[in-house]
CSV table of N, CA and C in Angstrom, one decimal:
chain,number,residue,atom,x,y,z
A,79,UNK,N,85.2,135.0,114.0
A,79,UNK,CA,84.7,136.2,113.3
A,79,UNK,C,84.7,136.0,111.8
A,80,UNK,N,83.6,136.5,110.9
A,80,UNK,CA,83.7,136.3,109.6
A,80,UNK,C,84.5,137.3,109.0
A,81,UNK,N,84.9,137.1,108.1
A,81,UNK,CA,86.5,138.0,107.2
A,81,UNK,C,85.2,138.9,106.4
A,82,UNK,N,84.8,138.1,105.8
A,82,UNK,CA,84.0,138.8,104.6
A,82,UNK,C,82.6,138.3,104.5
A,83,UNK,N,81.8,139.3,104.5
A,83,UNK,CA,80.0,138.7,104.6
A,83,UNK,C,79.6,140.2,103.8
A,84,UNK,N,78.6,139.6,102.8
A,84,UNK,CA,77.3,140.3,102.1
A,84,UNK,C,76.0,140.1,102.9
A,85,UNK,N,75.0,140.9,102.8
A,85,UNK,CA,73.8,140.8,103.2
A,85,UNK,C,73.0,141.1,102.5
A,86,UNK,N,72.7,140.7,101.4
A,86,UNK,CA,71.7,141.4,100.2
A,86,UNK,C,70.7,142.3,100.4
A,87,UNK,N,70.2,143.5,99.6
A,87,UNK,CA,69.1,143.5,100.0
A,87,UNK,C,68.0,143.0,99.7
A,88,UNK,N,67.0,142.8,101.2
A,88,UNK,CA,65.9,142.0,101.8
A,88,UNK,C,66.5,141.0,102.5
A,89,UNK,N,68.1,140.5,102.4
A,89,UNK,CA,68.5,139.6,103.2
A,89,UNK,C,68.5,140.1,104.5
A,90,UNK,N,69.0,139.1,105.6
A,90,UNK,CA,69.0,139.5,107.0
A,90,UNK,C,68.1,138.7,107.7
A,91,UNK,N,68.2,138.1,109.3
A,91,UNK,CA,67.6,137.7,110.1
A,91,UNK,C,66.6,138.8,110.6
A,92,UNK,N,65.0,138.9,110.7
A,92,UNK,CA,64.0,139.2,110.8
A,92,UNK,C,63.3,138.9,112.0
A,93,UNK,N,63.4,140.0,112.8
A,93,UNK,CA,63.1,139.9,114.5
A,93,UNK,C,61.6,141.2,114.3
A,94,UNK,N,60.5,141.0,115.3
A,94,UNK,CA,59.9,141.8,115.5
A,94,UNK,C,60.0,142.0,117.2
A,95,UNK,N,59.6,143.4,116.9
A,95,UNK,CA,60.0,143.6,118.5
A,95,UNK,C,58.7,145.0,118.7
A,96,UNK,N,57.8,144.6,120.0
A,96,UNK,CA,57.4,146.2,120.0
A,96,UNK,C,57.7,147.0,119.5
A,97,UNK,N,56.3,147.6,118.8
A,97,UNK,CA,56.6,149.0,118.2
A,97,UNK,C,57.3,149.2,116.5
A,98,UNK,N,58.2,148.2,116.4
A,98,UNK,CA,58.7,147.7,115.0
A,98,UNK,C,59.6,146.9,114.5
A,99,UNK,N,60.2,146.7,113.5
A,99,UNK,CA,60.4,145.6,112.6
A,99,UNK,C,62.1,145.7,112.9
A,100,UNK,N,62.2,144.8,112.8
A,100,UNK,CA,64.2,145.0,112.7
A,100,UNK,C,64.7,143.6,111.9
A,101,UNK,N,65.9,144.1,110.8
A,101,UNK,CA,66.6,143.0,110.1
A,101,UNK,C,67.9,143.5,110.6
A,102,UNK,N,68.3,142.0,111.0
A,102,UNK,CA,70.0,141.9,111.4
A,102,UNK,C,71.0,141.6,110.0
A,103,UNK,N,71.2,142.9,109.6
A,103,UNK,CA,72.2,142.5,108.3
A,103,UNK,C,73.3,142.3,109.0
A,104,UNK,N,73.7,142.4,109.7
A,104,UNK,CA,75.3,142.3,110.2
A,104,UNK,C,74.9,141.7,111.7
A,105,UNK,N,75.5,140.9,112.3
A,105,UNK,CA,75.2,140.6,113.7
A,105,UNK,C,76.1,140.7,114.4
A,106,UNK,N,76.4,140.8,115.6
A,106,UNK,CA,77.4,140.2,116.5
A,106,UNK,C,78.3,139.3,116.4
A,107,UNK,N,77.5,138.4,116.1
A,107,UNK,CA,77.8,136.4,116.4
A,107,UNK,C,79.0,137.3,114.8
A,108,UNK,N,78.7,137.5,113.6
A,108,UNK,CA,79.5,137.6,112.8
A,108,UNK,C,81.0,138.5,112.7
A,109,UNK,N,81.0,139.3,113.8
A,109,UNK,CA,82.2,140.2,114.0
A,109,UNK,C,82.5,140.0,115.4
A,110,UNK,N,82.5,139.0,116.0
A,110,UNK,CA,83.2,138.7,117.4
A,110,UNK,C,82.5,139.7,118.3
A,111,UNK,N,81.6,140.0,118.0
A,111,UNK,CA,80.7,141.1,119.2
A,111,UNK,C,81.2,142.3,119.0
A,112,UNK,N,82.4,142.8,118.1
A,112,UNK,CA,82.8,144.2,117.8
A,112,UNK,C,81.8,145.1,117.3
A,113,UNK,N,81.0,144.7,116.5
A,113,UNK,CA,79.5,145.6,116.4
A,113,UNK,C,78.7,145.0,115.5
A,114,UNK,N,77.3,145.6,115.5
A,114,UNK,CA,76.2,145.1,114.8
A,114,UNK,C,75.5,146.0,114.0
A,115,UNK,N,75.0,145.7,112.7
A,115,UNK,CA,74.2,146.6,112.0
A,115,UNK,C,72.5,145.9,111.5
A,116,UNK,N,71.6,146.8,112.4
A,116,UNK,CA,70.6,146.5,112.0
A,116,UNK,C,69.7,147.8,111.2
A,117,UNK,N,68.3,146.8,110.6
A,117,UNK,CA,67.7,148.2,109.9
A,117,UNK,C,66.2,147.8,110.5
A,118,UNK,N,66.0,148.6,110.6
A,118,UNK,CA,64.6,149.0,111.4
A,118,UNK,C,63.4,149.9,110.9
A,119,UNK,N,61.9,149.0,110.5
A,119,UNK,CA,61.2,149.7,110.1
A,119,UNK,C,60.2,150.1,111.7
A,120,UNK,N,60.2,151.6,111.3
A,120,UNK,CA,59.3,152.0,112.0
A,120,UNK,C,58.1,152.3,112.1
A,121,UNK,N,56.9,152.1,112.2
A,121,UNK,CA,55.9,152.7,112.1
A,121,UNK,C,55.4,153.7,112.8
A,122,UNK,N,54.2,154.5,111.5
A,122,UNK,CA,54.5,156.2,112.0
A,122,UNK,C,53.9,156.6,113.4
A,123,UNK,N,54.5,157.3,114.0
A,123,UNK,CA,54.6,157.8,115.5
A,123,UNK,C,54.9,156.5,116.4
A,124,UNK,N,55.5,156.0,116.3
A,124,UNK,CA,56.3,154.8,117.0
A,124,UNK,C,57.7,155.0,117.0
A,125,UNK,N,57.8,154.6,118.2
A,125,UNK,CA,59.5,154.4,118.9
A,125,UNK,C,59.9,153.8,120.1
A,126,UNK,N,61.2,153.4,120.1
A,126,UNK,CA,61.5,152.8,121.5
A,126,UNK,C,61.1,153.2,122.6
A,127,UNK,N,60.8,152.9,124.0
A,127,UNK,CA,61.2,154.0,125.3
A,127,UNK,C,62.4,154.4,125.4
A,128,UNK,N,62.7,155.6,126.4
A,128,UNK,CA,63.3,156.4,126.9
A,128,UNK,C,64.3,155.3,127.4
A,129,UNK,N,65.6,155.5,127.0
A,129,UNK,CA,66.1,154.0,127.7
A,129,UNK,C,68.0,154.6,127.6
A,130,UNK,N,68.7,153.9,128.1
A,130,UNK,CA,70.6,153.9,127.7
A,130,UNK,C,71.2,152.8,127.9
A,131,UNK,N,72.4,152.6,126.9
A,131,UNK,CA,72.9,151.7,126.8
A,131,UNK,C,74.3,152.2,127.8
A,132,UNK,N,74.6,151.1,128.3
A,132,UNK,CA,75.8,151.9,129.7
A,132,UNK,C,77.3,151.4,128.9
A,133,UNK,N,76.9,150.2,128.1
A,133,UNK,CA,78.3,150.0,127.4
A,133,UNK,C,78.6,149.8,125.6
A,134,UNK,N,77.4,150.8,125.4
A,134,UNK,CA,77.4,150.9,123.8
A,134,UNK,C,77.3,152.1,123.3
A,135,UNK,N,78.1,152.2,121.8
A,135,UNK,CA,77.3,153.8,121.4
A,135,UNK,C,76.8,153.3,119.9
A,136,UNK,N,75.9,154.2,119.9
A,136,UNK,CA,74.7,154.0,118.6
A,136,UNK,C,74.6,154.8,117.9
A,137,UNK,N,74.5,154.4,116.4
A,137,UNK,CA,74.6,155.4,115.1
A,137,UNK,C,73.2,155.5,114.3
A,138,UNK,N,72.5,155.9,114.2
A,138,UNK,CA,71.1,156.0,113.3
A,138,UNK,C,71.4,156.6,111.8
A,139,UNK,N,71.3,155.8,110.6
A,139,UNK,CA,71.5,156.7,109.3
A,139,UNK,C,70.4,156.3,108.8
A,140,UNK,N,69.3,157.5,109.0
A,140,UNK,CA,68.1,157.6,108.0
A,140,UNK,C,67.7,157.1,106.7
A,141,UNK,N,67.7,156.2,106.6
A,141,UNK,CA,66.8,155.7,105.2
A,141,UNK,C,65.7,156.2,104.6
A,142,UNK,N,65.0,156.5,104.9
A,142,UNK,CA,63.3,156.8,104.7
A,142,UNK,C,62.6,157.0,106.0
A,143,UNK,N,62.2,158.8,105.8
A,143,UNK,CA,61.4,159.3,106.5
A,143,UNK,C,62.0,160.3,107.0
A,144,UNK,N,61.4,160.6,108.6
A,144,UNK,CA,61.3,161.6,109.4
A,144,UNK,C,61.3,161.3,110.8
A,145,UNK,N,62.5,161.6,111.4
A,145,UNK,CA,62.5,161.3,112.7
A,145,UNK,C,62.7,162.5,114.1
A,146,UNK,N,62.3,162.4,114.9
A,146,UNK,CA,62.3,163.1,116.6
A,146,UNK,C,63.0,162.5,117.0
A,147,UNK,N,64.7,162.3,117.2
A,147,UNK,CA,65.3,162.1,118.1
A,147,UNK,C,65.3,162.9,119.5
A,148,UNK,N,65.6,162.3,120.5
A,148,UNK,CA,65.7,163.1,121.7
A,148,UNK,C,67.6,162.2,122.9
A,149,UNK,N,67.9,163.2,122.6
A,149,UNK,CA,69.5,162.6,123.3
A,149,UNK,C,70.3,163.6,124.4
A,150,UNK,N,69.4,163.3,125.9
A,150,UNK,CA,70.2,163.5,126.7
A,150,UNK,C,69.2,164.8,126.9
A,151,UNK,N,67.9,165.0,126.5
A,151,UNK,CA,67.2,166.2,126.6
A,151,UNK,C,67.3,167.1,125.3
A,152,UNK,N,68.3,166.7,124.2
A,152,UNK,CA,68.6,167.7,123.4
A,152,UNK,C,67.6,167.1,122.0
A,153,UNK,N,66.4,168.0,121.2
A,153,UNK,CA,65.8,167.4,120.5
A,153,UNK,C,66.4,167.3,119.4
A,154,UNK,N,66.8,166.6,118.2
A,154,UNK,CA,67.0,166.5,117.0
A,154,UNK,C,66.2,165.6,116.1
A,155,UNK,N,66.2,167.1,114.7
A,155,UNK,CA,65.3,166.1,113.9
A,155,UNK,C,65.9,166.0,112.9
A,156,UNK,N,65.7,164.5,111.7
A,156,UNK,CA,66.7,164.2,110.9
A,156,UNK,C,65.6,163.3,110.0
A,157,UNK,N,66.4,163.5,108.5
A,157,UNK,CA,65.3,162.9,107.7
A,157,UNK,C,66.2,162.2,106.9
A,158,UNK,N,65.7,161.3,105.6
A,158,UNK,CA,66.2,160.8,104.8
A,158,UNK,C,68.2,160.9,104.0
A,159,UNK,N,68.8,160.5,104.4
A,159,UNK,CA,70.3,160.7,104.5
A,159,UNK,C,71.2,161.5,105.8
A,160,UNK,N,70.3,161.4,107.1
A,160,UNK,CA,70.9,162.3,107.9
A,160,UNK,C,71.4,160.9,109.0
A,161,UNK,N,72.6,161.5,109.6
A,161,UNK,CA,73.1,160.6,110.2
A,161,UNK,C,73.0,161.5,112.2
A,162,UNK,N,72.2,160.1,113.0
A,162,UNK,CA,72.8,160.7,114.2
A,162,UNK,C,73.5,159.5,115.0
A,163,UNK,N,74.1,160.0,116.6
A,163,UNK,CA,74.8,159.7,117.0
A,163,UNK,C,74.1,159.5,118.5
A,164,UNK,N,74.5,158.7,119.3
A,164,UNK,CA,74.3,158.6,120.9
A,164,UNK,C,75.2,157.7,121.3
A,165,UNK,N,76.3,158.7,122.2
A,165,UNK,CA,77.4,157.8,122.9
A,165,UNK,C,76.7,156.7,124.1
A,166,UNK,N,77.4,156.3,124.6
A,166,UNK,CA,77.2,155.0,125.7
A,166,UNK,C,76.6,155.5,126.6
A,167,UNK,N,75.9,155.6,127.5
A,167,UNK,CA,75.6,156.8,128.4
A,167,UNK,C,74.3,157.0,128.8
A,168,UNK,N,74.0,157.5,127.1
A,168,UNK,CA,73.3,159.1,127.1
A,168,UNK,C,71.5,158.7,126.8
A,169,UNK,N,71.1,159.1,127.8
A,169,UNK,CA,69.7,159.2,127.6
A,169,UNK,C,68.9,159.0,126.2
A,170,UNK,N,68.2,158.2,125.5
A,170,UNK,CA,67.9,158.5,124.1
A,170,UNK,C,66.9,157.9,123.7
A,171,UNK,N,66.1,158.2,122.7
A,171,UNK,CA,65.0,157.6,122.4
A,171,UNK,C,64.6,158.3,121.0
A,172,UNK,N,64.1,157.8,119.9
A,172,UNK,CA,63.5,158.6,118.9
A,172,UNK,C,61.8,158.4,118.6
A,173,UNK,N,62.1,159.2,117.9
A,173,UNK,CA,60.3,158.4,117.0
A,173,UNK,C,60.2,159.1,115.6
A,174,UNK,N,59.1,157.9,114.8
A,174,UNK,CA,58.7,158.3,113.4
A,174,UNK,C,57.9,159.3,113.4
A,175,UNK,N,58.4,160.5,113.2
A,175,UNK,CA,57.2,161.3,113.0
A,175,UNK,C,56.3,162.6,111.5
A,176,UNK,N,56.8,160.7,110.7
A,176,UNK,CA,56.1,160.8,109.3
A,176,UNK,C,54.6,160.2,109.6
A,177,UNK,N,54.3,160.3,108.4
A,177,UNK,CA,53.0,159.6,107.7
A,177,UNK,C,53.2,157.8,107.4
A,178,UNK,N,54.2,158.3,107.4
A,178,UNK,CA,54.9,156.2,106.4
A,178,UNK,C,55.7,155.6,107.0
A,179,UNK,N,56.1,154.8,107.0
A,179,UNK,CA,56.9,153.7,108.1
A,179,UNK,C,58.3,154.5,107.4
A,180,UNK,N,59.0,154.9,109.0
A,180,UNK,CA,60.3,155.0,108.2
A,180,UNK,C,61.1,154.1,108.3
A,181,UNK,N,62.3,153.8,108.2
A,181,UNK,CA,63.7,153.1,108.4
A,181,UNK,C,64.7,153.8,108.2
A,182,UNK,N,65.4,152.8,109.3
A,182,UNK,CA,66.8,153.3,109.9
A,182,UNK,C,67.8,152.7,109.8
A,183,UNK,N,69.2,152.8,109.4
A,183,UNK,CA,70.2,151.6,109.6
A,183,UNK,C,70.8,152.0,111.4
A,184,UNK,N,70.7,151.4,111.9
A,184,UNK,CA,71.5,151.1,113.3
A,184,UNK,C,72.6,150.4,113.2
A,185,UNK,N,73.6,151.2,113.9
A,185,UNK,CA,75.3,150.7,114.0
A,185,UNK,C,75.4,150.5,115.6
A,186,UNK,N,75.7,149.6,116.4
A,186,UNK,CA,76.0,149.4,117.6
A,186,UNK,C,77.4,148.8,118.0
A,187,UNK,N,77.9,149.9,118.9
A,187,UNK,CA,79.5,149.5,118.7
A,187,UNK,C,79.7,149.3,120.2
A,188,UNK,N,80.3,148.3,121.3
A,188,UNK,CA,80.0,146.9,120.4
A,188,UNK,C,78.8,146.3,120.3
A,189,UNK,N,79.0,145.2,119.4
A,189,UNK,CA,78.0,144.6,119.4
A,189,UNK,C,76.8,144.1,120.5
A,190,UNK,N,75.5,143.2,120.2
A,190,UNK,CA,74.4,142.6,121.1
A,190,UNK,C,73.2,143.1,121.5
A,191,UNK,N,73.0,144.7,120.5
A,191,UNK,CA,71.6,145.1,120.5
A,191,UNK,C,70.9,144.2,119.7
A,192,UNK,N,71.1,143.3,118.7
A,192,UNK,CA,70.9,142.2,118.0
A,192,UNK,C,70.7,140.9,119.2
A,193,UNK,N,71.4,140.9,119.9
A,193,UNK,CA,71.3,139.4,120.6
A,193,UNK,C,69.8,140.0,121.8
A,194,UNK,N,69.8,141.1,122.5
A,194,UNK,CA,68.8,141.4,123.2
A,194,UNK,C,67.3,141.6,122.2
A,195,UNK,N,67.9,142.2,121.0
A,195,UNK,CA,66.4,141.9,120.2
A,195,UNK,C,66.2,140.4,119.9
A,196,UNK,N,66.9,139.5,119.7
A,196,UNK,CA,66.1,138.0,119.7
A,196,UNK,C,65.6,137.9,120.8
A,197,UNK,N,66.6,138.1,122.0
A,197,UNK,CA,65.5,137.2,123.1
A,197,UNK,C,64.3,138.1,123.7
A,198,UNK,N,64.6,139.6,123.3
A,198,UNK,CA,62.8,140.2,123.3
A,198,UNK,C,61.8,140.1,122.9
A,199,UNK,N,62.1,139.4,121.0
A,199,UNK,CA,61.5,138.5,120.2
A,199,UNK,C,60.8,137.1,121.1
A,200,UNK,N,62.0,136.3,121.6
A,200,UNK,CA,61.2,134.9,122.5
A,200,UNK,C,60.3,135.4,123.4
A,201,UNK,N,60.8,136.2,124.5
A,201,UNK,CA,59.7,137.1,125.4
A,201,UNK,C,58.4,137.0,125.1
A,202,UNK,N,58.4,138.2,124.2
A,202,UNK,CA,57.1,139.0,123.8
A,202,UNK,C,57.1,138.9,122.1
A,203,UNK,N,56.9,137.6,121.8
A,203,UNK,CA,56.6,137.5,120.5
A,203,UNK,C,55.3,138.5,119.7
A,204,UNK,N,55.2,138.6,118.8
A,204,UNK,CA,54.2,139.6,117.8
A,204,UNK,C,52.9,139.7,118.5
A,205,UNK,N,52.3,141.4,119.3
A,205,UNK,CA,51.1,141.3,119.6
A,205,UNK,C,51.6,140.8,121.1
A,206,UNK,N,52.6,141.0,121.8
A,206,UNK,CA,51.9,140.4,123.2
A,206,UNK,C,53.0,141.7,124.2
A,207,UNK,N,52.6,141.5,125.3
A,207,UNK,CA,53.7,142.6,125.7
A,207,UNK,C,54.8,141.5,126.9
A,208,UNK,N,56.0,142.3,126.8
A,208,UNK,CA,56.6,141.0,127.9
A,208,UNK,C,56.3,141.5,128.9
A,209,UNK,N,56.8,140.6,129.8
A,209,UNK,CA,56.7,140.1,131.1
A,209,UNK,C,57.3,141.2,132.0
A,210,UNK,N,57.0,142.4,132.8
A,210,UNK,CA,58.5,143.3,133.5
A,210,UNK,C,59.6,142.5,134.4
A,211,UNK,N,59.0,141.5,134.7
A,211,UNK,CA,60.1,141.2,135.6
A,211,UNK,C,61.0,140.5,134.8
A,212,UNK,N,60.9,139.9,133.8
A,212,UNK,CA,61.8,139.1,132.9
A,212,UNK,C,62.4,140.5,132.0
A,213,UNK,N,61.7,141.2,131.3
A,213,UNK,CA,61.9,142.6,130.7
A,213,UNK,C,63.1,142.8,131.6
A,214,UNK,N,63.1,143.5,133.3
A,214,UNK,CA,64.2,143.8,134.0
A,214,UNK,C,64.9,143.5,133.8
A,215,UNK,N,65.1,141.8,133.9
A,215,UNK,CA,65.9,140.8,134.0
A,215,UNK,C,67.3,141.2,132.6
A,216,UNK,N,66.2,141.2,131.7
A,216,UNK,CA,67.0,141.0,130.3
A,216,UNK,C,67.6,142.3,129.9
A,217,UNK,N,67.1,143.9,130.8
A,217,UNK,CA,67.6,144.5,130.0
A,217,UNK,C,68.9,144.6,131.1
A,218,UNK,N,68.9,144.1,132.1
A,218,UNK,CA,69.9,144.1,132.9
A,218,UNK,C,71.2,143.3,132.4
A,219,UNK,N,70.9,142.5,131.7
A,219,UNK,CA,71.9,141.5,131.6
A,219,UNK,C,72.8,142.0,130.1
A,220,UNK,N,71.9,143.0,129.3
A,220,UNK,CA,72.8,143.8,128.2
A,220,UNK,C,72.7,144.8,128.3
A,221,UNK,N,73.2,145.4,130.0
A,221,UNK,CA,73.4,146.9,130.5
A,221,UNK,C,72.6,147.9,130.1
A,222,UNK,N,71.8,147.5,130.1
A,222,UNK,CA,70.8,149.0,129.6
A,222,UNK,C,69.8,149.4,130.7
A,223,UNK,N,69.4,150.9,130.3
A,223,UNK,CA,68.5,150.8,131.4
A,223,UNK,C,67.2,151.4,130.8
A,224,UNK,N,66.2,151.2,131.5
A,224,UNK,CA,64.8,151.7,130.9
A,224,UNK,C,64.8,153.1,131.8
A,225,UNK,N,64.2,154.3,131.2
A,225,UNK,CA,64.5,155.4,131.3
A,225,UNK,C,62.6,156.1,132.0
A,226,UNK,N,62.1,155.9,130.6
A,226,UNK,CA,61.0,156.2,130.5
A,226,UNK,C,59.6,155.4,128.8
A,227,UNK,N,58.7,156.1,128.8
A,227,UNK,CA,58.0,155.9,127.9
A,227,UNK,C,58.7,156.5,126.3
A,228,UNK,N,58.4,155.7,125.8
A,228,UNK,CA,58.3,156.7,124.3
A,228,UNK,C,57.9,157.9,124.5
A,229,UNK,N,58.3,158.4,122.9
A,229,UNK,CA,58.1,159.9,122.8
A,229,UNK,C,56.5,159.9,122.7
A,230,UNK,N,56.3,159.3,121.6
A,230,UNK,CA,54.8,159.7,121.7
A,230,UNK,C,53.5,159.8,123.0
A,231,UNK,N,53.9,158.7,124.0
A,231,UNK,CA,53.4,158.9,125.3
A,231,UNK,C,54.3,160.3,125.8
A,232,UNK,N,54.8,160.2,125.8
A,232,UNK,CA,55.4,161.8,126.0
A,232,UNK,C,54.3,163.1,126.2
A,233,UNK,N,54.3,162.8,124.4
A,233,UNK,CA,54.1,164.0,124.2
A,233,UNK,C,52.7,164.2,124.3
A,234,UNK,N,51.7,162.6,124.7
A,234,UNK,CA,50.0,162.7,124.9
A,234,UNK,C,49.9,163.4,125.9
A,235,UNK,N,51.1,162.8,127.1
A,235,UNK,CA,50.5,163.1,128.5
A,235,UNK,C,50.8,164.5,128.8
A,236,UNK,N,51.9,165.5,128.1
A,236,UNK,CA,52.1,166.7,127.9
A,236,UNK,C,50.8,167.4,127.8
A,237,UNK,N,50.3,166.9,126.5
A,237,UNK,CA,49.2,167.8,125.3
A,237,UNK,C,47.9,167.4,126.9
A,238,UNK,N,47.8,165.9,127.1
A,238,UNK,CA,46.9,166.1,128.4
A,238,UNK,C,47.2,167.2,129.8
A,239,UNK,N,48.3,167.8,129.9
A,239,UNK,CA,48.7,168.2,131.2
A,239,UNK,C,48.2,170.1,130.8
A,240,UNK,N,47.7,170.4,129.5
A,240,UNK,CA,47.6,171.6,129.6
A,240,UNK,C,46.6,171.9,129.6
């Protein structure tokens, strides 16, 4: 485990992953798997699926922009300096829902949302979609589970259902 590490900024390992950008300022591999800090550009109305982590909890501190979080059914919205939270568990998913790419700093305690974004990166490199059966595979193997669609499919098939 490293004692002491800087990450400049613009420094950081540089993963793309559906839907948006992520730099590993802090990794895993550097704190013995005790946790990871990544930053995450988003683009607007983009976000993860509906998904949980069974043995992590995750911190979001707003950088830039405007976000729809949704955690556990409960909506929250948070902008520029706002900090949220999602224990190990709990249903969660956000989205950009500015005009401009936002960013996020992500804290993952412990660590290896960083080790599943590289190898989502090998998967489904820039532009391509992975594989589901390998997708399964992988989200199985860093306890997570896929839940549902993003919010934005969410909220098409909603606005279509009325």
């Amino acid at each position: 485990m490293t004692t002491a590490l800087l990450t400049g900024c613009g420094d950081g390992r540089r993963i793309n992953i559906p839907g948006s950008e992520i730099t590993v300022k802090i990794s895993s591999r550097d704190t013995g798997g005790t946790f990871a800090v990544l930053e995450g550009l988003t683009p607007p109305l983009q976000g993860p699926p509906l998904h949980l982590h069974r043995e992590q909890d995750e911190s979001w501190y707003i950088l830039d922009g405007e976000f729809r979080f949704e955690v556990d059914g409960q909506a929250i919205y948070a902008c520029a300096g706002d900090t949220v939270f999602a224990a190990r568990g709990t249903r969660h998913t956000f989205q950009n829902i500015g005009i401009e790419p936002g960013r996020l700093l992500t804290t993952v305690v412990p660590g290896g949302l960083d080790l599943f974004f590289e190898e989502l990166e090998t998967m489904a490199p820039r532009g391509t979609v992975p594989d589901p059966a390998k997708l399964a595979s992988l989200v199985e193997k860093y306890a997570y589970e896929m839940l549902g669609p993003p919010l934005a499919a969410r909220t098409t098939m909603a606005a279509g259902a009325d």
